[in-house]
Structures are given as structure tokens and as C-alpha cells.
Amino acid sequence: MSRAGLGNSDREFFAALADAAFGNSFSLQRAALIARLVSDTPGDLAGDREALARVVAPRLQRLLREGLPVVQRLGDEDRRLVEVALLYVSYHRHVPQIDALIERQAGQGGAPLAVPFGEQVIAELVKSGFAGDRAARYFGFFFQLRRAFYFIDRSLPGECESMRRLREALWNNMFTHDMRGYESALWDRMEDFSTLLLGETGTGKGSAAAAIGRSEFIPYVPVERRFAINFAESFIAINLSQFPEMLIESELFGHRKGAFTGAIDHHQGVFERCSAHGALFLDEIGEVSIPVQIKLLQVLQERTFTPVGGHEKRRFSGRVIAATNRRLDELRRDGRFRDDLFYRLCSDVIQLPTLRRRIAESPGELRLLVRALIARIIGAESSELAATVLETLERNLPRDYPWPGNVRELEQAVRRILLTGHYTVEVAQAAPNEETALIEKLRAGELTSAELLAGYCALLYRRLGTYAEVAKRTGLDPRTSRKYVTGA
């Protein structure tokens, strides 16, 4: 059988389509490429994510007017380009059904829901020339892609450039920077890629981790007409700072009955509960002791662990995401965080932007976040309530307020305004660069003892949040520490 080939125009179009299909959904390059591919289409296409699919479909129909054999006669490279187009159109055709499934499953625990349209999608792909097992895997990709977009876009709102870059980084974390490599070789190997999220308290590290953890690849099981697990239960989070040293190993690795006083039954730790298609989020990783760090390192290196009081080794097959608001470079320098654990966690390091940086980049960021928070709190958007909250913040807070608690503080500010009608801070917070200025003056020897103590107390108050904690750290009386912070 002689080999057919695409014309130059079709080859150029489908090659560009492949770049778009495999591109990062939040990248500027992909947006520009899609805009070029739909440039001849009439109408306003801004924000229309289905526009390109409507351009591709008729082009494919013209190419396939002689039936599937025309694709089978294409050379390998041309056939791969057409297959990508077929997958792209199929995916977008079923986006509404996939979105509805995600919405239903997101708030429901237990077994994964039935997928009544799964057979239809796979049958369409088989009819387009894909083998049955390959078609089922691509349906799994469809579900993963849409979950990733859903959780990144909805849980991490923001219009500033830092948030766009964060969303782009999270997408790369899930699918790598080149989805071709992910699709061909890495889709079932992502548990080997750990992630470290860094950022100040309240910047959204938990939301970022959840977006990753709920968007792992989950295989579709045709005989059961459902996916292998419920993505709503595939993400497990544990805050390592909330457990005393004597209990943290049990929470991580589990324990056997009788392992210690009070162990009246077997207990599964988070490593054992985590699915092979899920992720484990270790929050506040910078707070754990060196002995626990050593055991975590062993799990990451060997992918096995032993429950407290047990002898049998258990395998951990999920993915690890860790986060901290501490300066890991300082902890490592002081010997409080092991270098070898850091290097096991840093397959990808993602820095979350502060709220003050986001507002500085985009003046509309605060307004967007207030609207989103109100919608989350009351279950619906309210322009009137948003305007009231924004007016109150502008009236009660100093200009260029640095939001030391970031988005978490803003959420509580919104709640307080809804309850009381006002939001004030006890002490004017220092600008972010004041700590740097304090250190520079200290090095230059330009501070009096009173200035040094005032600067140090203010720094501690910003970090610890109470005058009692400042007094405990400095050895001062709480009233004295307050005087140094407030200047009164």
C-alpha cells in the first residue's frame, strides 16, 4: 500500500495544533498559539476555550472524507499529528460530561461514581483507529487533564503575573514541561517526583498541594465502568507540627496493637492509607525533628516503611508533596533540616507569592480575591457585599498594608467585616523590607541599644503574633515588649 501524506498546509496546521494540545494550559505561549490558529475564525474568541476545537473538527472531516483508511496510509509522523487532532476533538466534545462528573464526585466520598459515558468515549476512539487499551488510557488522560484545570483554576484565583506563573508551574508539576514525554513515558512514574512548596503562612500552599494531589492519573476500568479510585479521597494531608514527637511516627507510619501504652488496636498511618494513584501532603515539614526526618528519608529512598511495633515492611506507592513557611536554607545551615532529605524532596520547588506582592503587581487583585472569598463563604457572588468589604478595608487599614497573614488573613478579615462591620490591626505592620533594613543597620553598627531592641521585638511580633511570645523569646516583661513594638 502506497504511503499518503498531508499537504503542507495541513501538516503545518496539525503540527501547530499538537504544540497547543501538549502545551501548558496556563502558559502565554500556548494562548498565543491558539490565538494564531483561530485568527481566521469570526467572532470574539477571548476566553473561548472551545474555539480551537471548532476549527479543528471541520478540517479533520475534510481530511477523513474517504474514511479511516486515509489515516492508516499516512506516514508515521503525519499519522501521529492526525491522531493528536482526533484526541483533541474527542476531548473537547466530552468536556461538559467530564466537568459534570468532577462536580458530582468532588463532594462525595466512598467508591468512585459510575461513568455512564465512558463506553461511548472509548468506542469513539476505537472507531477512530485507537486500540481498546490505548483508548481507555486516553480517556484516563481526559479525566486527569480536566481535573487539573478545574482544581488549579478554581482553587487558586488571581489575575496578577505571579499567580499565572504559579498556575503554570503547577501544571508542569502534574504533566511536566513537555506533555509528549509525560504521555509516552512518565504518566505512570510520577510518584518518583516529589514536590516542595515554599511560602509564607497563608499564601495557599495547602490549596496548591490539593490541586496536585487530586489531579494524579487514575486509570479507567472498563469492566466496572468507573475510574479505579475516587479522586476526592486520593489526597491525604497531615500537618506535622500538630503532633507531639511521641505520636508523629504513629500518625505517619501507623502502629501495631500493643506497640506502646495506649495502642489498644492496629492503626494505619497516612503512608499506608495513601493510594498508589494519590498523593500525601506533609505540611510544616520544617518543624519535624531529625530522627523523624531520617525515617521520612528512608521512605522516599526505598519506598517502604514499617509500622511502629511491627516487623513487616509496607510499600508506599503514592506521591509526596511537602511544604513549609520556614526558611529551609537557614534550617539547613543550622543543622535543623537534613540536606539529604531536602535533595529527596526537591524534584520540583514551587514558591507561592505573598499577597502584598500580588497586590503590587495588579491593583485589582484584592478586589478579585474579596469577591472569590465572599462567594466561598456565602455560596454565591455578591457585588454589594464585596463593595462593603473593600470600602471597610480601605477605611480601616493603612495605605500599603503588608498583609502578613496573606490570603488566610484576608479571609478572616472578610469574615470579621461581615460579622462586625470593621477590621483593624493592633499594630501597624512593618513593610517587608524593614527586616532587611534592620539587618543592614546592625551590620553597619548604626543602631542604639533601644533601636536594636525595638527592631528585634517588632520582628518577633510579626513572626510570633503575640506580645507574650515576644516576651518569652526576649526575656522581657510582656508590657515592656509591647512598649518596644508599639513605641507607646
mmCIF file of C-alpha atoms in Angstrom, residues 50-406:
data_model
loop_
_atom_site.group_PDB
_atom_site.id
_atom_site.type_symbol
_atom_site.label_atom_id
_atom_site.label_comp_id
_atom_site.label_asym_id
_atom_site.label_seq_id
_atom_site.Cartn_x
_atom_site.Cartn_y
_atom_site.Cartn_z
ATOM 1 C CA GLU A 50 -13.607 25.580 22.762
ATOM 2 C CA ALA A 51 -12.852 27.823 19.776
ATOM 3 C CA LEU A 52 -9.910 25.806 18.514
ATOM 4 C CA ALA A 53 -11.831 22.522 18.699
ATOM 5 C CA ARG A 54 -14.486 24.060 16.444
ATOM 6 C CA VAL A 55 -11.754 24.965 13.945
ATOM 7 C CA VAL A 56 -10.134 21.526 14.059
ATOM 8 C CA ALA A 57 -13.297 19.428 13.645
ATOM 9 C CA PRO A 58 -14.256 20.528 10.089
ATOM 10 C CA ARG A 59 -10.617 20.323 8.994
ATOM 11 C CA LEU A 60 -10.486 16.721 10.191
ATOM 12 C CA GLN A 61 -13.776 15.953 8.446
ATOM 13 C CA ARG A 62 -12.371 17.154 5.136
ATOM 14 C CA LEU A 63 -9.271 15.035 5.654
ATOM 15 C CA LEU A 64 -11.284 11.940 6.611
ATOM 16 C CA ARG A 65 -13.994 12.195 3.957
ATOM 17 C CA GLU A 66 -12.636 8.973 2.439
ATOM 18 C CA GLY A 67 -12.790 7.216 5.807
ATOM 19 C CA LEU A 68 -10.265 5.943 8.323
ATOM 20 C CA PRO A 69 -8.056 4.158 5.759
ATOM 21 C CA VAL A 70 -6.690 7.514 4.634
ATOM 22 C CA VAL A 71 -5.125 7.935 8.094
ATOM 23 C CA GLN A 72 -3.707 4.415 8.034
ATOM 24 C CA ARG A 73 -1.938 5.190 4.748
ATOM 25 C CA LEU A 74 -0.181 8.222 6.211
ATOM 26 C CA GLY A 75 3.454 8.125 7.182
ATOM 27 C CA ASP A 76 4.269 7.724 10.863
ATOM 28 C CA GLU A 77 4.825 11.408 11.578
ATOM 29 C CA ASP A 78 1.727 12.586 9.729
ATOM 30 C CA ARG A 79 -0.396 9.848 11.314
ATOM 31 C CA ARG A 80 0.699 10.942 14.802
ATOM 32 C CA LEU A 81 -0.313 14.525 14.019
ATOM 33 C CA VAL A 82 -3.775 13.429 12.881
ATOM 34 C CA GLU A 83 -4.171 11.200 15.957
ATOM 35 C CA VAL A 84 -3.493 14.207 18.188
ATOM 36 C CA ALA A 85 -6.207 16.129 16.326
ATOM 37 C CA LEU A 86 -8.660 13.252 16.770
ATOM 38 C CA LEU A 87 -7.897 13.129 20.510
ATOM 39 C CA TYR A 88 -8.205 16.916 20.817
ATOM 40 C CA VAL A 89 -11.660 16.976 19.226
ATOM 41 C CA SER A 90 -12.846 13.975 21.251
ATOM 42 C CA TYR A 91 -11.660 15.545 24.499
ATOM 43 C CA HIS A 92 -13.431 18.835 23.888
ATOM 44 C CA ARG A 93 -16.586 17.085 22.738
ATOM 45 C CA HIS A 94 -16.881 15.426 26.142
ATOM 46 C CA VAL A 95 -15.694 18.285 28.374
ATOM 47 C CA PRO A 96 -19.239 19.083 29.640
ATOM 48 C CA GLN A 97 -19.796 15.461 30.719
ATOM 49 C CA ILE A 98 -16.368 15.260 32.374
ATOM 50 C CA ASP A 99 -16.975 18.547 34.193
ATOM 51 C CA ALA A 100 -20.318 17.268 35.482
ATOM 52 C CA LEU A 101 -18.633 14.085 36.742
ATOM 53 C CA ILE A 102 -15.960 16.121 38.545
ATOM 54 C CA GLU A 103 -18.592 18.319 40.181
ATOM 55 C CA ARG A 104 -20.560 15.299 41.399
ATOM 56 C CA GLN A 105 -17.513 13.401 42.638
ATOM 57 C CA ALA A 106 -15.738 16.357 44.279
ATOM 58 C CA GLY A 107 -18.055 16.460 47.257
ATOM 59 C CA GLN A 108 -18.746 12.756 47.589
ATOM 60 C CA GLY A 109 -16.663 10.197 49.447
ATOM 61 C CA GLY A 110 -16.699 6.446 49.135
ATOM 62 C CA ALA A 111 -16.439 4.454 45.928
ATOM 63 C CA PRO A 112 -15.847 6.244 42.611
ATOM 64 C CA LEU A 113 -19.014 7.160 40.755
ATOM 65 C CA ALA A 114 -20.172 5.288 37.677
ATOM 66 C CA VAL A 115 -19.206 6.904 34.376
ATOM 67 C CA PRO A 116 -22.155 6.300 32.039
ATOM 68 C CA PHE A 117 -20.458 7.963 29.056
ATOM 69 C CA GLY A 118 -17.143 6.113 29.404
ATOM 70 C CA GLU A 119 -18.031 3.353 26.929
ATOM 71 C CA GLN A 120 -19.145 5.963 24.395
ATOM 72 C CA VAL A 121 -15.838 7.858 24.562
ATOM 73 C CA ILE A 122 -13.762 4.702 24.253
ATOM 74 C CA ALA A 123 -15.924 3.405 21.391
ATOM 75 C CA GLU A 124 -15.432 6.689 19.505
ATOM 76 C CA LEU A 125 -11.671 6.472 19.937
ATOM 77 C CA VAL A 126 -11.616 2.838 18.814
ATOM 78 C CA LYS A 127 -13.645 3.816 15.757
ATOM 79 C CA SER A 128 -11.001 6.476 15.067
ATOM 80 C CA GLY A 129 -8.311 3.793 14.945
ATOM 81 C CA PHE A 130 -7.053 3.548 18.544
ATOM 82 C CA ALA A 131 -6.645 0.132 20.176
ATOM 83 C CA GLY A 132 -9.048 -0.544 23.056
ATOM 84 C CA ASP A 133 -6.461 -0.429 25.856
ATOM 85 C CA ARG A 134 -4.940 2.725 24.421
ATOM 86 C CA ALA A 135 -8.376 4.318 24.115
ATOM 87 C CA ALA A 136 -9.096 3.571 27.787
ATOM 88 C CA ARG A 137 -5.785 5.149 28.807
ATOM 89 C CA TYR A 138 -6.541 8.279 26.795
ATOM 90 C CA PHE A 139 -9.914 8.526 28.490
ATOM 91 C CA GLY A 140 -7.989 8.490 31.777
ATOM 92 C CA PHE A 141 -5.874 11.356 30.424
ATOM 93 C CA PHE A 142 -9.023 13.298 29.514
ATOM 94 C CA PHE A 143 -10.268 12.968 33.092
ATOM 95 C CA GLN A 144 -6.887 13.952 34.544
ATOM 96 C CA LEU A 145 -6.464 17.000 32.298
ATOM 97 C CA ARG A 146 -9.866 18.338 33.182
ATOM 98 C CA ARG A 147 -9.393 17.749 36.931
ATOM 99 C CA ALA A 148 -6.047 19.539 36.821
ATOM 100 C CA PHE A 149 -7.569 22.564 35.104
ATOM 101 C CA TYR A 150 -10.585 22.513 37.437
ATOM 102 C CA PHE A 151 -8.589 22.491 40.676
ATOM 103 C CA ILE A 152 -5.846 24.879 39.575
ATOM 104 C CA ASP A 153 -8.224 27.415 38.081
ATOM 105 C CA ARG A 154 -10.842 27.353 40.844
ATOM 106 C CA SER A 155 -8.748 26.970 43.978
ATOM 107 C CA LEU A 156 -6.022 29.470 43.075
ATOM 108 C CA PRO A 157 -7.737 32.578 41.687
ATOM 109 C CA GLY A 158 -5.777 35.676 40.788
ATOM 110 C CA GLU A 159 -5.098 37.896 37.808
ATOM 111 C CA CYS A 160 -1.532 39.005 38.589
ATOM 112 C CA GLU A 161 1.513 37.634 36.785
ATOM 113 C CA SER A 162 2.804 35.797 39.881
ATOM 114 C CA MET A 163 -0.406 33.764 40.102
ATOM 115 C CA ARG A 164 -0.354 32.982 36.389
ATOM 116 C CA ARG A 165 3.209 31.706 36.791
ATOM 117 C CA LEU A 166 2.135 29.676 39.824
ATOM 118 C CA ARG A 167 -0.668 28.026 37.855
ATOM 119 C CA GLU A 168 1.763 27.348 35.023
ATOM 120 C CA ALA A 169 4.251 25.787 37.481
ATOM 121 C CA LEU A 170 1.567 23.542 38.986
ATOM 122 C CA TRP A 171 0.519 22.323 35.528
ATOM 123 C CA ASN A 172 4.148 21.481 34.715
ATOM 124 C CA ASN A 173 4.377 19.672 38.040
ATOM 125 C CA MET A 174 1.494 17.422 37.008
ATOM 126 C CA PHE A 175 2.335 16.887 33.318
ATOM 127 C CA THR A 176 5.999 18.013 33.009
ATOM 128 C CA HIS A 177 7.085 20.878 30.772
ATOM 129 C CA ASP A 178 6.556 18.690 27.676
ATOM 130 C CA MET A 179 3.388 16.635 27.799
ATOM 131 C CA ARG A 180 4.643 14.486 24.940
ATOM 132 C CA GLY A 181 7.183 12.953 27.279
ATOM 133 C CA TYR A 182 4.567 12.597 30.001
ATOM 134 C CA GLU A 183 2.141 10.840 27.673
ATOM 135 C CA SER A 184 4.733 8.447 26.274
ATOM 136 C CA ALA A 185 6.807 7.525 29.329
ATOM 137 C CA LEU A 186 6.054 9.290 32.622
ATOM 138 C CA TRP A 187 2.297 9.090 33.169
ATOM 139 C CA ASP A 188 2.687 6.070 35.500
ATOM 140 C CA ARG A 189 6.006 7.160 37.027
ATOM 141 C CA MET A 190 5.097 10.460 38.678
ATOM 142 C CA GLU A 191 5.287 9.047 42.226
ATOM 143 C CA ASP A 192 9.068 9.343 41.905
ATOM 144 C CA PHE A 193 8.815 13.137 41.579
ATOM 145 C CA SER A 194 8.457 14.822 44.973
ATOM 146 C CA THR A 195 7.382 18.445 45.301
ATOM 147 C CA LEU A 196 8.381 21.123 47.791
ATOM 148 C CA LEU A 197 6.063 24.123 48.256
ATOM 149 C CA LEU A 198 7.582 27.202 49.881
ATOM 150 C CA GLY A 199 5.873 30.371 51.011
ATOM 151 C CA GLU A 200 4.801 32.487 53.923
ATOM 152 C CA THR A 201 1.939 31.373 56.119
ATOM 153 C CA GLY A 202 -1.442 31.877 54.468
ATOM 154 C CA THR A 203 -0.214 32.021 50.861
ATOM 155 C CA GLY A 204 -2.183 28.937 49.765
ATOM 156 C CA LYS A 205 0.299 26.080 49.975
ATOM 157 C CA GLY A 206 -2.481 23.709 51.057
ATOM 158 C CA SER A 207 -4.629 24.651 48.064
ATOM 159 C CA ALA A 208 -1.690 24.165 45.700
ATOM 160 C CA ALA A 209 -0.914 20.770 47.222
ATOM 161 C CA ALA A 210 -4.548 19.689 46.959
ATOM 162 C CA ALA A 211 -4.663 20.710 43.296
ATOM 163 C CA ILE A 212 -1.685 18.442 42.605
ATOM 164 C CA GLY A 213 -2.901 15.586 44.784
ATOM 165 C CA ARG A 214 -6.407 15.467 43.322
ATOM 166 C CA SER A 215 -5.120 15.538 39.747
ATOM 167 C CA GLU A 216 -2.964 12.413 39.610
ATOM 168 C CA PHE A 217 -3.579 9.965 36.770
ATOM 169 C CA ILE A 218 -6.336 7.477 37.664
ATOM 170 C CA PRO A 219 -6.905 4.553 35.264
ATOM 171 C CA TYR A 220 -10.345 3.862 33.879
ATOM 172 C CA VAL A 221 -11.629 0.321 34.479
ATOM 173 C CA PRO A 222 -13.893 -0.557 31.520
ATOM 174 C CA VAL A 223 -15.377 -3.709 33.074
ATOM 175 C CA GLU A 224 -16.526 -1.673 36.102
ATOM 176 C CA ARG A 225 -17.470 1.416 34.060
ATOM 177 C CA ARG A 226 -15.730 3.684 36.574
ATOM 178 C CA PHE A 227 -12.308 5.001 37.453
ATOM 179 C CA ALA A 228 -10.103 2.962 39.775
ATOM 180 C CA ILE A 229 -10.401 5.299 42.787
ATOM 181 C CA ASN A 230 -12.307 8.370 43.918
ATOM 182 C CA PHE A 231 -10.078 11.411 43.366
ATOM 183 C CA ALA A 232 -11.833 13.156 46.272
ATOM 184 C CA GLU A 233 -10.124 10.656 48.582
ATOM 185 C CA SER A 234 -6.807 10.339 46.743
ATOM 186 C CA PHE A 235 -5.250 13.326 48.534
ATOM 187 C CA ILE A 236 -4.237 12.957 52.190
ATOM 188 C CA ALA A 237 -2.857 15.902 54.175
ATOM 189 C CA ILE A 238 -1.151 15.911 57.559
ATOM 190 C CA ASN A 239 0.168 18.910 59.481
ATOM 191 C CA LEU A 240 3.362 17.649 61.073
ATOM 192 C CA SER A 241 3.535 20.494 63.604
ATOM 193 C CA GLN A 242 0.327 19.492 65.396
ATOM 194 C CA PHE A 243 1.555 16.145 66.748
ATOM 195 C CA PRO A 244 3.890 15.608 69.699
ATOM 196 C CA GLU A 245 7.135 13.776 68.977
ATOM 197 C CA MET A 246 5.926 10.554 70.600
ATOM 198 C CA LEU A 247 2.882 10.323 68.275
ATOM 199 C CA ILE A 248 4.129 11.623 64.967
ATOM 200 C CA GLU A 249 5.702 8.317 63.860
ATOM 201 C CA SER A 250 2.434 6.534 64.564
ATOM 202 C CA GLU A 251 0.499 9.093 62.503
ATOM 203 C CA LEU A 252 2.961 8.749 59.625
ATOM 204 C CA PHE A 253 3.688 5.020 59.596
ATOM 205 C CA GLY A 254 0.944 3.515 61.768
ATOM 206 C CA HIS A 255 1.394 1.191 64.700
ATOM 207 C CA ARG A 256 0.583 -2.340 65.725
ATOM 208 C CA LYS A 257 -1.572 -3.235 68.702
ATOM 209 C CA GLY A 258 0.481 -3.133 71.892
ATOM 210 C CA ALA A 259 3.349 -1.178 70.339
ATOM 211 C CA PHE A 260 3.189 1.312 73.209
ATOM 212 C CA THR A 261 0.973 2.239 76.143
ATOM 213 C CA GLY A 262 -2.430 3.196 74.777
ATOM 214 C CA ALA A 263 -2.007 1.299 71.482
ATOM 215 C CA ILE A 264 -5.115 -0.807 72.014
ATOM 216 C CA ASP A 265 -5.602 -1.606 68.326
ATOM 217 C CA HIS A 266 -3.822 -1.560 64.987
ATOM 218 C CA HIS A 267 -3.605 1.898 63.402
ATOM 219 C CA GLN A 268 -2.970 2.773 59.766
ATOM 220 C CA GLY A 269 -0.689 5.750 59.212
ATOM 221 C CA VAL A 270 -1.002 8.178 56.317
ATOM 222 C CA PHE A 271 1.665 6.401 54.261
ATOM 223 C CA GLU A 272 -0.385 3.212 54.353
ATOM 224 C CA ARG A 273 -3.689 4.948 53.631
ATOM 225 C CA CYS A 274 -2.340 6.800 50.593
ATOM 226 C CA SER A 275 -3.350 5.257 47.267
ATOM 227 C CA ALA A 276 -0.883 4.432 44.510
ATOM 228 C CA HIS A 277 -2.874 6.930 42.408
ATOM 229 C CA GLY A 278 -2.873 9.607 45.107
ATOM 230 C CA ALA A 279 -0.570 11.968 46.969
ATOM 231 C CA LEU A 280 0.451 12.603 50.558
ATOM 232 C CA PHE A 281 0.867 16.200 51.712
ATOM 233 C CA LEU A 282 3.368 16.703 54.549
ATOM 234 C CA ASP A 283 2.661 20.226 55.750
ATOM 235 C CA GLU A 284 5.128 22.080 58.013
ATOM 236 C CA ILE A 285 7.964 19.718 57.071
ATOM 237 C CA GLY A 286 10.399 22.251 58.548
ATOM 238 C CA GLU A 287 9.079 21.550 62.062
ATOM 239 C CA VAL A 288 9.916 17.853 62.375
ATOM 240 C CA SER A 289 12.853 16.514 64.360
ATOM 241 C CA ILE A 290 15.976 14.995 62.875
ATOM 242 C CA PRO A 291 15.009 11.383 63.849
ATOM 243 C CA VAL A 292 11.690 11.753 62.014
ATOM 244 C CA GLN A 293 13.474 13.331 59.040
ATOM 245 C CA ILE A 294 15.725 10.264 58.825
ATOM 246 C CA LYS A 295 12.709 7.943 58.694
ATOM 247 C CA LEU A 296 10.995 10.100 56.084
ATOM 248 C CA LEU A 297 14.171 9.993 54.014
ATOM 249 C CA GLN A 298 14.146 6.211 54.181
ATOM 250 C CA VAL A 299 10.591 6.052 52.855
ATOM 251 C CA LEU A 300 11.452 8.383 49.981
ATOM 252 C CA GLN A 301 14.595 6.405 49.102
ATOM 253 C CA GLU A 302 13.304 2.851 49.485
ATOM 254 C CA ARG A 303 9.541 3.426 49.080
ATOM 255 C CA THR A 304 8.990 1.169 52.108
ATOM 256 C CA PHE A 305 8.165 1.707 55.778
ATOM 257 C CA THR A 306 7.449 -0.332 58.892
ATOM 258 C CA PRO A 307 4.627 0.446 61.354
ATOM 259 C CA VAL A 308 5.681 1.191 64.928
ATOM 260 C CA GLY A 309 5.902 -2.120 66.781
ATOM 261 C CA GLY A 310 5.768 -4.118 63.548
ATOM 262 C CA HIS A 311 8.317 -6.056 61.558
ATOM 263 C CA GLU A 312 6.807 -6.396 58.102
ATOM 264 C CA LYS A 313 7.688 -3.775 55.510
ATOM 265 C CA ARG A 314 4.877 -1.965 53.706
ATOM 266 C CA ARG A 315 5.227 -0.331 50.321
ATOM 267 C CA PHE A 316 4.332 3.295 49.692
ATOM 268 C CA SER A 317 3.386 3.955 46.061
ATOM 269 C CA GLY A 318 1.905 7.445 46.188
ATOM 270 C CA ARG A 319 3.448 10.819 45.562
ATOM 271 C CA VAL A 320 4.881 13.106 48.271
ATOM 272 C CA ILE A 321 4.232 16.841 48.465
ATOM 273 C CA ALA A 322 5.854 18.775 51.312
ATOM 274 C CA ALA A 323 5.503 22.394 52.400
ATOM 275 C CA THR A 324 6.930 24.839 54.889
ATOM 276 C CA ASN A 325 6.808 28.542 55.691
ATOM 277 C CA ARG A 326 10.248 28.319 57.280
ATOM 278 C CA ARG A 327 13.484 29.351 55.570
ATOM 279 C CA LEU A 328 14.937 25.967 54.674
ATOM 280 C CA ASP A 329 18.301 27.479 53.802
ATOM 281 C CA GLU A 330 18.577 28.746 57.388
ATOM 282 C CA LEU A 331 17.366 25.444 58.855
ATOM 283 C CA ARG A 332 19.881 23.516 56.776
ATOM 284 C CA ARG A 333 22.696 25.876 57.707
ATOM 285 C CA ASP A 334 21.828 25.478 61.397
ATOM 286 C CA GLY A 335 21.670 21.681 61.138
ATOM 287 C CA ARG A 336 17.933 21.526 61.822
ATOM 288 C CA PHE A 337 16.969 20.166 58.405
ATOM 289 C CA ARG A 338 18.934 17.443 56.680
ATOM 290 C CA ASP A 339 20.457 18.191 53.291
ATOM 291 C CA ASP A 340 19.782 14.660 52.063
ATOM 292 C CA LEU A 341 16.063 14.984 52.854
ATOM 293 C CA PHE A 342 15.938 18.331 51.069
ATOM 294 C CA TYR A 343 17.515 16.806 47.967
ATOM 295 C CA ARG A 344 14.975 13.978 48.034
ATOM 296 C CA LEU A 345 12.081 16.447 48.196
ATOM 297 C CA CYS A 346 13.238 18.982 45.627
ATOM 298 C CA SER A 347 12.336 17.317 42.310
ATOM 299 C CA ASP A 348 10.282 20.460 41.928
ATOM 300 C CA VAL A 349 10.378 23.523 44.194
ATOM 301 C CA ILE A 350 7.461 25.942 43.839
ATOM 302 C CA GLN A 351 7.417 29.322 45.583
ATOM 303 C CA LEU A 352 3.998 30.795 46.348
ATOM 304 C CA PRO A 353 3.700 34.582 46.083
ATOM 305 C CA THR A 354 2.734 36.756 49.037
ATOM 306 C CA LEU A 355 -0.477 38.760 48.964
ATOM 307 C CA ARG A 356 1.446 42.050 49.150
ATOM 308 C CA ARG A 357 3.386 41.065 46.022
ATOM 309 C CA ARG A 358 0.204 40.094 44.219
ATOM 310 C CA ILE A 359 -1.457 43.423 45.047
ATOM 311 C CA ALA A 360 1.666 45.313 43.982
ATOM 312 C CA GLU A 361 1.619 43.539 40.610
ATOM 313 C CA SER A 362 -2.087 44.018 39.995
ATOM 314 C CA PRO A 363 -4.224 46.617 41.820
ATOM 315 C CA GLY A 364 -7.334 44.584 41.019
ATOM 316 C CA GLU A 365 -6.048 41.502 42.842
ATOM 317 C CA LEU A 366 -7.553 42.472 46.200
ATOM 318 C CA ARG A 367 -10.967 43.093 44.643
ATOM 319 C CA LEU A 368 -10.880 39.751 42.811
ATOM 320 C CA LEU A 369 -9.914 37.853 45.967
ATOM 321 C CA VAL A 370 -12.573 39.536 48.108
ATOM 322 C CA ARG A 371 -15.242 38.596 45.561
ATOM 323 C CA ALA A 372 -13.959 34.999 45.448
ATOM 324 C CA LEU A 373 -13.843 34.711 49.252
ATOM 325 C CA ILE A 374 -17.360 36.051 49.656
ATOM 326 C CA ALA A 375 -18.624 33.589 47.054
ATOM 327 C CA ARG A 376 -16.941 30.779 49.002
ATOM 328 C CA ILE A 377 -18.333 31.955 52.351
ATOM 329 C CA ILE A 378 -21.957 32.563 51.344
ATOM 330 C CA GLY A 379 -22.141 30.190 48.393
ATOM 331 C CA ALA A 380 -22.863 32.856 45.798
ATOM 332 C CA GLU A 381 -21.332 36.014 44.374
ATOM 333 C CA SER A 382 -22.407 39.341 45.865
ATOM 334 C CA SER A 383 -21.171 42.598 44.373
ATOM 335 C CA GLU A 384 -22.847 44.540 47.174
ATOM 336 C CA LEU A 385 -21.073 42.653 49.976
ATOM 337 C CA ALA A 386 -17.771 42.818 48.102
ATOM 338 C CA ALA A 387 -18.074 46.585 47.788
ATOM 339 C CA THR A 388 -18.829 46.888 51.519
ATOM 340 C CA VAL A 389 -15.806 44.780 52.478
ATOM 341 C CA LEU A 390 -13.464 46.693 50.163
ATOM 342 C CA GLU A 391 -14.677 50.063 51.471
ATOM 343 C CA THR A 392 -14.158 48.892 55.054
ATOM 344 C CA LEU A 393 -10.638 47.655 54.344
ATOM 345 C CA GLU A 394 -9.731 50.926 52.651
ATOM 346 C CA ARG A 395 -11.116 52.912 55.561
ATOM 347 C CA ASN A 396 -9.643 50.853 58.405
ATOM 348 C CA LEU A 397 -6.223 49.766 57.154
ATOM 349 C CA PRO A 398 -3.156 51.900 56.499
ATOM 350 C CA ARG A 399 -2.081 52.505 52.949
ATOM 351 C CA ASP A 400 0.181 49.727 51.601
ATOM 352 C CA TYR A 401 -0.751 47.400 54.464
ATOM 353 C CA PRO A 402 1.583 44.374 54.019
ATOM 354 C CA TRP A 403 -0.917 41.599 54.889
ATOM 355 C CA PRO A 404 1.491 39.487 56.974
ATOM 356 C CA GLY A 405 -1.062 36.661 57.156
ATOM 357 C CA ASN A 406 -1.587 36.773 53.383
#
